[in-house]
mmCIF file of C-alpha atoms in Angstrom:
data_model
loop_
_atom_site.group_PDB
_atom_site.id
_atom_site.type_symbol
_atom_site.label_atom_id
_atom_site.label_comp_id
_atom_site.label_asym_id
_atom_site.label_seq_id
_atom_site.Cartn_x
_atom_site.Cartn_y
_atom_site.Cartn_z
ATOM 1 C CA MET A 6 106.733 -0.653 -95.886
ATOM 2 C CA ASN A 7 108.324 1.872 -94.148
ATOM 3 C CA LEU A 8 106.449 4.357 -92.988
ATOM 4 C CA ALA A 9 109.374 6.594 -91.564
ATOM 5 C CA GLY A 10 108.542 8.662 -93.870
ATOM 6 C CA GLU A 11 105.031 9.798 -93.637
ATOM 7 C CA PHE A 12 104.286 9.004 -90.576
ATOM 8 C CA VAL A 13 105.339 11.440 -87.214
ATOM 9 C CA SER A 14 107.710 9.419 -84.949
ATOM 10 C CA THR A 15 105.626 7.181 -81.942
ATOM 11 C CA ALA A 16 106.719 7.990 -77.831
ATOM 12 C CA GLY A 17 108.741 4.726 -78.746
ATOM 13 C CA GLN A 18 110.472 6.247 -80.625
ATOM 14 C CA VAL A 19 111.390 9.214 -79.283
ATOM 15 C CA GLY A 20 110.362 9.591 -76.149
ATOM 16 C CA MET A 21 106.707 10.546 -74.704
ATOM 17 C CA LEU A 22 107.288 14.111 -73.960
ATOM 18 C CA ALA A 23 108.677 14.757 -77.500
ATOM 19 C CA GLN A 24 105.551 13.074 -78.787
ATOM 20 C CA VAL A 25 103.415 15.731 -76.426
ATOM 21 C CA THR A 26 104.994 18.990 -77.286
ATOM 22 C CA TYR A 27 104.724 17.479 -81.459
ATOM 23 C CA TYR A 28 100.691 17.769 -80.028
ATOM 24 C CA VAL A 29 100.264 20.986 -77.933
ATOM 25 C CA LEU A 30 102.353 22.663 -81.666
ATOM 26 C CA LEU A 31 100.102 21.000 -83.536
ATOM 27 C CA VAL A 32 96.726 21.052 -81.328
ATOM 28 C CA THR A 33 97.618 25.123 -81.155
ATOM 29 C CA ALA A 34 98.319 25.772 -84.830
ATOM 30 C CA LEU A 35 94.617 24.302 -85.144
ATOM 31 C CA ALA A 36 93.083 26.335 -82.723
ATOM 32 C CA PHE A 37 94.516 29.841 -84.119
ATOM 33 C CA PHE A 38 92.993 28.502 -87.120
ATOM 34 C CA ALA A 39 89.991 28.154 -85.714
ATOM 35 C CA ALA A 40 89.815 31.784 -83.199
ATOM 36 C CA PHE A 41 90.645 33.313 -86.315
ATOM 37 C CA VAL A 42 87.700 32.341 -88.194
ATOM 38 C CA TYR A 43 84.910 32.727 -85.588
ATOM 39 C CA PHE A 44 86.340 36.647 -84.382
ATOM 40 C CA LEU A 45 86.072 36.697 -88.317
ATOM 41 C CA THR A 46 82.813 36.091 -88.096
ATOM 42 C CA ALA A 47 81.456 37.142 -84.468
ATOM 43 C CA ARG A 48 81.691 40.663 -86.510
ATOM 44 C CA SER A 49 78.258 41.162 -86.531
ATOM 45 C CA ARG A 50 77.320 40.066 -82.768
ATOM 46 C CA VAL A 51 79.434 43.442 -81.625
ATOM 47 C CA VAL A 52 78.945 46.790 -82.224
ATOM 48 C CA ALA A 53 80.551 49.443 -84.994
ATOM 49 C CA GLU A 54 83.293 50.416 -82.571
ATOM 50 C CA HIS A 55 84.589 47.673 -81.735
ATOM 51 C CA ARG A 56 85.164 45.477 -84.553
ATOM 52 C CA SER A 57 88.531 47.204 -85.748
ATOM 53 C CA ALA A 58 89.309 45.326 -82.646
ATOM 54 C CA MET A 59 88.184 41.954 -83.417
ATOM 55 C CA VAL A 60 89.076 42.660 -86.615
ATOM 56 C CA THR A 61 92.853 43.290 -84.743
ATOM 57 C CA HIS A 62 92.433 39.756 -82.811
ATOM 58 C CA ALA A 63 91.399 37.743 -86.015
ATOM 59 C CA ILE A 64 94.917 38.924 -87.952
ATOM 60 C CA ILE A 65 97.042 38.420 -84.712
ATOM 61 C CA CYS A 66 95.810 34.655 -84.932
ATOM 62 C CA GLY A 67 95.568 34.168 -88.467
ATOM 63 C CA VAL A 68 99.706 34.680 -88.129
ATOM 64 C CA ALA A 69 99.938 33.395 -85.558
ATOM 65 C CA GLY A 70 98.338 29.611 -86.685
ATOM 66 C CA LEU A 71 100.757 30.093 -89.441
ATOM 67 C CA SER A 72 103.066 30.307 -87.837
ATOM 68 C CA TYR A 73 102.243 27.318 -85.069
ATOM 69 C CA PHE A 74 101.233 25.204 -88.119
ATOM 70 C CA LYS A 75 105.186 26.064 -90.124
ATOM 71 C CA ILE A 76 106.998 25.092 -86.385
ATOM 72 C CA GLN A 77 104.575 21.918 -86.027
ATOM 73 C CA ASP A 78 106.045 21.163 -89.722
ATOM 74 C CA ASN A 79 109.253 21.103 -89.086
ATOM 75 C CA PHE A 80 108.950 19.655 -86.427
ATOM 76 C CA GLY A 81 107.555 16.719 -87.116
ATOM 77 C CA HIS A 82 110.159 16.546 -89.442
ATOM 78 C CA PHE A 83 113.017 16.751 -86.657
ATOM 79 C CA LEU A 84 111.097 13.791 -84.743
ATOM 80 C CA GLN A 85 111.447 11.805 -87.440
ATOM 81 C CA VAL A 86 115.689 13.183 -87.297
ATOM 82 C CA LEU A 87 115.340 12.821 -83.208
ATOM 83 C CA ALA A 88 113.810 8.610 -84.429
ATOM 84 C CA GLY A 89 117.304 7.082 -85.748
ATOM 85 C CA ALA A 90 119.644 9.798 -83.227
ATOM 86 C CA PRO A 91 121.454 7.272 -80.764
ATOM 87 C CA GLN A 92 120.676 7.642 -77.036
ATOM 88 C CA GLU A 93 123.126 10.152 -75.628
ATOM 89 C CA ASN A 94 122.896 12.469 -78.629
ATOM 90 C CA ARG A 95 118.742 13.354 -78.487
ATOM 91 C CA LEU A 96 119.805 16.326 -75.238
ATOM 92 C CA ALA A 97 121.867 17.659 -77.745
ATOM 93 C CA LEU A 98 119.329 17.667 -80.742
ATOM 94 C CA ILE A 99 116.276 18.844 -79.096
ATOM 95 C CA ASN A 100 117.768 21.512 -77.675
ATOM 96 C CA GLN A 101 119.109 22.549 -80.976
ATOM 97 C CA ALA A 102 115.502 22.181 -81.882
ATOM 98 C CA TYR A 103 114.447 24.557 -79.566
ATOM 99 C CA VAL A 104 116.171 27.409 -80.349
ATOM 100 C CA ALA A 105 116.067 27.115 -84.163
ATOM 101 C CA ILE A 106 111.836 26.733 -83.430
ATOM 102 C CA GLY A 107 112.494 30.247 -81.619
ATOM 103 C CA GLN A 108 113.254 32.714 -84.736
ATOM 104 C CA THR A 109 109.970 31.346 -86.538
ATOM 105 C CA ARG A 110 108.877 32.193 -82.603
ATOM 106 C CA TYR A 111 110.238 35.396 -82.666
ATOM 107 C CA MET A 112 109.647 35.913 -86.079
ATOM 108 C CA ASP A 113 105.601 36.060 -85.304
ATOM 109 C CA TRP A 114 106.069 38.399 -82.117
ATOM 110 C CA THR A 115 107.235 40.512 -84.358
ATOM 111 C CA VAL A 116 104.365 41.363 -86.169
ATOM 112 C CA THR A 117 101.616 40.085 -83.170
ATOM 113 C CA THR A 118 102.257 41.548 -80.380
ATOM 114 C CA PRO A 119 102.205 44.903 -81.527
ATOM 115 C CA LEU A 120 98.856 44.254 -82.948
ATOM 116 C CA LEU A 121 97.217 42.316 -78.786
ATOM 117 C CA LEU A 122 98.878 46.061 -77.762
ATOM 118 C CA LEU A 123 96.990 48.266 -80.051
ATOM 119 C CA ALA A 124 93.933 45.538 -80.080
ATOM 120 C CA ALA A 125 94.011 46.311 -75.773
ATOM 121 C CA VAL A 126 93.544 50.530 -77.098
ATOM 122 C CA LEU A 127 91.169 48.920 -80.185
ATOM 123 C CA THR A 128 89.114 47.497 -77.261
ATOM 124 C CA LEU A 129 88.354 51.331 -74.814
ATOM 125 C CA ARG A 130 86.730 52.451 -77.748
ATOM 126 C CA VAL A 131 89.492 55.145 -78.340
ATOM 127 C CA ARG A 132 90.533 56.198 -81.764
ATOM 128 C CA THR A 133 94.010 55.871 -82.284
ATOM 129 C CA ARG A 134 94.708 59.695 -83.251
ATOM 130 C CA GLN A 135 94.303 60.846 -80.013
ATOM 131 C CA VAL A 136 96.498 58.373 -78.648
ATOM 132 C CA LEU A 137 98.786 58.807 -81.562
ATOM 133 C CA GLY A 138 102.060 58.792 -79.462
ATOM 134 C CA PRO A 139 101.772 56.955 -76.796
ATOM 135 C CA VAL A 140 100.893 54.613 -79.149
ATOM 136 C CA MET A 141 103.981 54.753 -81.222
ATOM 137 C CA VAL A 142 105.681 54.805 -78.871
ATOM 138 C CA MET A 143 104.240 51.658 -77.209
ATOM 139 C CA LEU A 144 104.704 49.646 -80.646
ATOM 140 C CA LEU A 145 107.787 51.293 -81.163
ATOM 141 C CA ALA A 146 109.481 49.218 -77.268
ATOM 142 C CA ASP A 147 107.545 46.685 -78.604
ATOM 143 C CA VAL A 148 109.493 45.442 -81.058
ATOM 144 C CA PHE A 149 112.649 46.716 -79.594
ATOM 145 C CA MET A 150 111.863 44.218 -76.731
ATOM 146 C CA ILE A 151 111.063 41.890 -79.848
ATOM 147 C CA VAL A 152 114.336 42.531 -82.315
ATOM 148 C CA THR A 153 117.028 42.768 -79.535
ATOM 149 C CA GLY A 154 116.167 39.317 -77.300
ATOM 150 C CA PHE A 155 116.203 37.689 -81.154
ATOM 151 C CA ILE A 156 119.361 38.949 -81.268
ATOM 152 C CA GLY A 157 119.796 38.007 -77.181
ATOM 153 C CA ASP A 158 118.085 34.017 -78.786
ATOM 154 C CA ASN A 159 120.788 33.860 -81.234
ATOM 155 C CA GLN A 160 123.578 34.106 -79.053
ATOM 156 C CA VAL A 161 125.037 29.746 -79.535
ATOM 157 C CA ALA A 162 128.028 29.070 -81.042
ATOM 158 C CA ALA A 163 128.747 26.666 -84.148
ATOM 159 C CA ASP A 164 128.776 23.531 -81.062
ATOM 160 C CA GLY A 165 125.607 24.585 -80.018
ATOM 161 C CA THR A 166 126.491 25.973 -77.199
ATOM 162 C CA ILE A 167 124.850 28.872 -75.694
ATOM 163 C CA LEU A 168 127.067 31.811 -75.164
ATOM 164 C CA THR A 169 125.814 33.380 -71.441
ATOM 165 C CA GLY A 170 127.802 37.054 -71.475
ATOM 166 C CA PRO A 171 126.342 38.084 -75.123
ATOM 167 C CA ARG A 172 123.026 36.262 -73.830
ATOM 168 C CA LEU A 173 121.594 37.825 -70.790
ATOM 169 C CA LEU A 174 124.162 41.627 -72.280
ATOM 170 C CA TRP A 175 120.958 41.082 -75.067
ATOM 171 C CA GLY A 176 117.975 40.491 -72.816
ATOM 172 C CA THR A 177 119.488 43.425 -70.531
ATOM 173 C CA ILE A 178 118.432 45.129 -73.604
ATOM 174 C CA SER A 179 115.244 43.971 -74.662
ATOM 175 C CA THR A 180 113.752 44.432 -71.239
ATOM 176 C CA VAL A 181 114.292 47.919 -71.722
ATOM 177 C CA GLY A 182 111.521 47.998 -74.031
ATOM 178 C CA TYR A 183 109.674 46.314 -72.229
ATOM 179 C CA LEU A 184 109.538 48.033 -69.194
ATOM 180 C CA ILE A 185 108.592 50.748 -71.840
ATOM 181 C CA VAL A 186 105.378 48.784 -72.665
ATOM 182 C CA VAL A 187 104.120 48.055 -69.622
ATOM 183 C CA TYR A 188 104.299 51.626 -68.327
ATOM 184 C CA ILE A 189 103.005 53.433 -71.052
ATOM 185 C CA LEU A 190 99.940 50.438 -71.028
ATOM 186 C CA PHE A 191 99.326 51.529 -66.248
ATOM 187 C CA THR A 192 99.585 55.508 -67.358
ATOM 188 C CA GLN A 193 98.419 56.761 -70.162
ATOM 189 C CA PHE A 194 95.283 54.604 -70.517
ATOM 190 C CA GLY A 195 93.618 55.434 -67.053
ATOM 191 C CA LYS A 196 91.067 58.244 -68.382
ATOM 192 C CA TYR A 197 89.643 56.424 -71.606
ATOM 193 C CA GLN A 198 89.828 53.496 -69.419
ATOM 194 C CA ARG A 199 86.769 54.949 -66.529
ATOM 195 C CA ALA A 200 84.836 56.671 -69.221
ATOM 196 C CA ALA A 201 84.561 52.825 -70.582
ATOM 197 C CA HIS A 202 82.057 50.781 -70.329
ATOM 198 C CA ARG A 203 82.464 47.772 -67.546
ATOM 199 C CA GLU A 204 82.986 45.246 -70.070
ATOM 200 C CA GLU A 205 85.323 46.910 -71.653
ATOM 201 C CA SER A 206 87.372 48.191 -68.937
ATOM 202 C CA THR A 207 87.871 44.677 -67.812
ATOM 203 C CA ALA A 208 89.159 43.578 -71.295
ATOM 204 C CA PHE A 209 91.142 46.562 -70.943
ATOM 205 C CA GLN A 210 92.346 45.189 -67.120
ATOM 206 C CA VAL A 211 92.948 40.365 -68.365
ATOM 207 C CA ALA A 212 95.253 42.397 -71.577
ATOM 208 C CA ARG A 213 97.152 44.234 -69.680
ATOM 209 C CA LEU A 214 97.714 42.286 -66.235
ATOM 210 C CA ALA A 215 99.087 39.590 -69.220
ATOM 211 C CA THR A 216 101.648 41.615 -70.558
ATOM 212 C CA ILE A 217 103.375 42.033 -66.792
ATOM 213 C CA THR A 218 101.840 38.038 -66.013
ATOM 214 C CA THR A 219 102.362 35.940 -69.224
ATOM 215 C CA TRP A 220 104.975 37.699 -70.793
ATOM 216 C CA GLY A 221 106.701 37.924 -68.170
ATOM 217 C CA VAL A 222 107.475 33.894 -67.743
ATOM 218 C CA TYR A 223 108.731 34.400 -71.628
ATOM 219 C CA PRO A 224 112.007 35.507 -69.992
ATOM 220 C CA LEU A 225 111.920 31.962 -68.463
ATOM 221 C CA GLY A 226 112.309 30.351 -72.100
ATOM 222 C CA TYR A 227 115.220 32.724 -73.097
ATOM 223 C CA LEU A 228 117.859 32.116 -69.498
ATOM 224 C CA VAL A 229 117.113 28.398 -68.234
ATOM 225 C CA PRO A 230 118.209 26.726 -72.047
ATOM 226 C CA ALA A 231 122.194 29.471 -70.939
ATOM 227 C CA PHE A 232 122.292 28.468 -67.109
ATOM 228 C CA PHE A 233 120.497 24.812 -66.934
ATOM 229 C CA ALA A 234 122.315 22.618 -69.856
ATOM 230 C CA ASN A 235 120.576 19.786 -69.386
ATOM 231 C CA VAL A 236 116.987 20.019 -69.216
ATOM 232 C CA ASP A 237 114.807 19.058 -71.470
ATOM 233 C CA ASP A 238 113.754 21.894 -73.679
ATOM 234 C CA ASN A 239 110.855 20.896 -75.059
ATOM 235 C CA TRP A 240 109.182 22.008 -71.596
ATOM 236 C CA LEU A 241 108.938 25.766 -72.659
ATOM 237 C CA ASN A 242 108.010 25.567 -76.286
ATOM 238 C CA VAL A 243 104.794 23.240 -74.654
ATOM 239 C CA ALA A 244 105.331 26.383 -71.881
ATOM 240 C CA PHE A 245 105.154 28.910 -74.804
ATOM 241 C CA SER A 246 102.759 27.128 -76.649
ATOM 242 C CA VAL A 247 100.175 27.502 -73.758
ATOM 243 C CA GLY A 248 101.348 30.664 -73.041
ATOM 244 C CA ASP A 249 100.358 32.138 -76.978
ATOM 245 C CA MET A 250 97.010 30.141 -77.100
ATOM 246 C CA LEU A 251 96.708 32.611 -73.246
ATOM 247 C CA ASN A 252 97.974 35.780 -75.486
ATOM 248 C CA LYS A 253 95.926 36.193 -78.218
ATOM 249 C CA VAL A 254 93.241 32.768 -78.396
ATOM 250 C CA GLY A 255 92.347 34.083 -73.854
ATOM 251 C CA VAL A 256 92.493 37.528 -74.772
ATOM 252 C CA GLY A 257 90.597 38.118 -77.654
ATOM 253 C CA VAL A 258 87.687 36.208 -76.163
ATOM 254 C CA VAL A 259 87.184 38.507 -73.084
ATOM 255 C CA ALA A 260 87.444 41.553 -76.013
ATOM 256 C CA PHE A 261 84.988 39.616 -77.872
ATOM 257 C CA TRP A 262 83.012 38.645 -74.467
ATOM 258 C CA ALA A 263 83.269 42.485 -73.458
ATOM 259 C CA ALA A 264 81.908 43.446 -76.867
ATOM 260 C CA ALA A 265 78.994 40.488 -77.498
ATOM 261 C CA THR A 266 78.254 42.302 -73.510
ATOM 262 C CA VAL A 267 77.797 46.588 -75.109
ATOM 263 C CA TYR A 268 76.124 44.587 -77.980
ATOM 264 C CA GLU A 269 73.204 43.067 -76.234
ATOM 265 C CA LYS A 270 72.782 46.444 -74.073
ATOM 266 C CA ARG A 271 72.088 47.957 -77.089
ATOM 267 C CA HIS A 272 69.581 45.124 -79.060
ATOM 268 C CA PRO A 273 68.126 42.462 -76.690
ATOM 269 C CA SER A 274 68.371 39.157 -77.982
ATOM 270 C CA GLN A 275 64.955 38.012 -79.623
ATOM 271 C CA ASP A 276 65.967 34.125 -80.406
ATOM 272 C CA ASN A 277 66.139 33.531 -75.952
ATOM 273 C CA ALA A 278 63.161 32.589 -74.829
ATOM 274 C CA ALA A 279 64.926 33.413 -71.682
ATOM 275 C CA ALA A 280 66.872 36.008 -72.452
ATOM 276 C CA ARG A 281 62.539 37.910 -73.862
ATOM 277 C CA GLU A 282 61.523 37.009 -70.348
ATOM 278 C CA GLU A 283 64.502 38.870 -67.808
ATOM 279 C CA PRO A 284 63.740 42.561 -68.934
ATOM 280 C CA GLN A 285 59.894 41.763 -67.374
ATOM 281 C CA GLN A 286 62.083 39.544 -64.348
ATOM 282 C CA ALA A 287 63.543 43.053 -63.495
#
């Protein structure tokens, strides 16, 4: 019985890294779906001021889950092609698949990264009309960054060769949007952060630091294929998947922790004996 079209190829057929990549892509999709459900159902454990932020994090994870479900499905079919390809052609096929997967990722980021920035602001309990100007500039700069990055990422010739010059040009243009986002995040919300609860301020700080650390790593996936053609780009697929989980699920969990802590301070828990005893000990 030939099951090649029904099941994912084995590591012996496609290589361990390709198999691990598929594993990570599918686990990432499942993690996003799980986070989507969790953030939606966790709204009852946060104060009213934080519910919009939690719904926003749920939407982020829902969109990302759909994107990664599509990515892992496409990658599973790609593995069947890879299994039947001659060894000398496999690296080129892997790197072409990475470019194709990148297109879906950029479409995901066009929706999810502006929502991540908006969720960070909502964590501070700031009414959006109070900061409409900076928020709009920040969101437009973010979309500009993603769209121009998408154009640069697709500077590929028909034979799969990356056009380094145009790619670097569009990468530089995209960086302008990124710098605007960072500038606004670090200069426009200081007074709101100081007026927030300590936990809210911490959650905002984590979201802000994620923007300049994990977001700053993504350009490596943009530049490595241009300068290192012999690198197996599945490493980048794994790195992007982990980075997306940290940015979307991880930051969302921190935001929920902050919101739940504020809720607990207003409504002390009545279902845990240790929690009921704690005020007496204090």
